[in-house]
């Protein structure tokens, strides 16, 4: 039992390291399967000769950094604006749909919203006298703006939850009261006192967001520019190119992507060190802003950001609605706001396809989420206190997927593991388990230790303490962690693509493929299903504990 | 037969000694009160006796209960009841469920167990409240329920960590009497930790001052 955390850590870290190592070897010309045995710099020369590489790198950096930094700013502003009105528990309920909906489904919905023939243009049409969709490239725009918006809609809610959880760990009310009594405005107190206090808890989640933003593939395929695309998409194209020799420069590109993520993290770390170095002097100056208007600048920026955040959240909800409506539309000519004729045709005609994809997705999600939950319980049972190495479980989230997944596929094949459902499931575990463990560990450790001691004093051994006290008390967080696991699994694109060698079709791989097709109704069907599965899991996580504990005031939080 | 501590010393993870060579003999049916300033290690001492010292803490010396050496036993096998300032009723169980959780497993059969729980509820003035959510009970009801739950496990000693700290004055006397009378009736040794001289006076037994 004691060894569980160490074993699980090894099982998470080893595939990342092995995959990176394998990709790295290919990047330097060693690929025995292709008969390449001698190290060379040729793949790098090829990579840098590829057209558009510079543009891809620049796009990844600009859209990724932009989305991550703006998301952090907006999440902070929204939490600050809603402070006092929004408990962590209520926020979790409101933000759940945004966390549940997979990146690809949201991206497809955002495309339905932003496209020249999308909802926004339809709403503007009467004002602008448009009878045909305007010619602007409002999706797949060469600057990656649509991609940034899509990323932000997913990242802001995640960061808000992280911030709210961190705020629960500091005496927020007292810090606010003290700061304001000293003459600082609320925004100024946030910047000077609250943010430094919670940043240690935000650092790693922010890095995860940074890495995802500069390296994501599925959202960028749907919303990002096509020529040149962001680096992740370009590398994916090279990896799946029919010319097998492209694997070598693609591997170099994958390593470049990992390096890019590393550089971005290093920059974030540097900025943090700089702030820590300069901060104390700035704080000691005691500036309270111009007399009479303490912190009005900070206040104005925060208000603007909070407003932008609300607009983005509304756009996200509309995007989700657009998915469902398109899937049910029969005829929906521009510039009508709603379809002229409705039908279930899109659903019934694609039924054989989506049924199979749905089964595969549900099977994968159910298995990986349930297994992750069991392993997380085993981990926390064996290591009740935080371990120093615990941050390592985030490694699969801190290294861009593209950097190690192709290599991992090679490792799997060499170990005799076919590219099939099992391999995909194992690959997904690398991403599902960390989220499940992270989500469960806080509530698990917050259980009053005296409650467990009381149970022991009443004669309950370790097993009974777990099954009869801890698990029932934690029913809600257990189911929430499981729902998060479902959402993470359903959303996986690259692990399914690479470890299934393109042969395992899930709702997500199908939705991404269909998104570039011409029939919005069909991609509406797949994207709706893709969003529906995790939403149902989240609904279970709210309803089941509320019903189970309906007569237990201390545990029945959700609907009160 | 009693709870006996011999040369008990507790070392904190940082090496500081919290309790040095404490020797105590708590006679059956009597209450010994441990007093001392905050942070001196009173709660830690109770943890040591109950077997739930936090990792990193070290215990030396000997603790015996009715002649059994406790030192190597896990907490669930020590037969020592605990009460804290908070009643710590299990939030997912009904009041009756809480008492049944504690009830000695040697009492078998659904009917026999239900009857034992009902009797305990009546004894605590909680008759008819068995199906209630513990979160809806008053402070006094909760404290009495917690004691009954502890007693149903048939403990051979009771450890009380400031159990009256959160009760207001009128309730305090009532619960004190309730606890001490029940402990005396069962003839178990009681170790009480408190800041309040009035608790010690009400307990009526020896007082140990830690310093
Ligand atoms: N897990 C721990 N690690 C390190 N030190 C601890 C730990 N738990 C408690 N301590 C320290 O051990 C000392 C004794 O704590 P304890 O809770 O036993 O005090 P106490 O006498 O019960 O105080 P109070 O009257 O305030 O309840 C304190 O200084 C406390 O800070
Ligand atoms: Mg104490």
Tab-separated table of C-alpha atoms in Angstrom, chain A residues 192 270-286:
chain	number	residue	atom	x	y	z
A	192	UNK	CA	-0.651	43.931	-3.618
A	270	UNK	CA	11.399	34.647	-14.797
A	271	UNK	CA	8.573	37.177	-14.697
A	272	UNK	CA	7.518	35.800	-11.341
A	273	UNK	CA	11.055	36.067	-9.943
A	274	UNK	CA	11.311	39.604	-11.236
A	275	UNK	CA	8.047	40.564	-9.591
A	276	UNK	CA	9.209	38.967	-6.360
A	277	UNK	CA	12.436	40.970	-6.584
A	278	UNK	CA	10.848	44.324	-7.421
A	279	UNK	CA	7.581	43.841	-5.567
A	280	UNK	CA	8.680	44.575	-2.009
A	281	UNK	CA	10.170	47.957	-2.973
A	282	UNK	CA	7.014	48.852	-4.889
A	283	UNK	CA	4.870	47.834	-1.932
A	284	UNK	CA	7.098	49.714	0.485
A	285	UNK	CA	6.575	52.922	-1.458
A	286	UNK	CA	3.028	52.697	-0.197
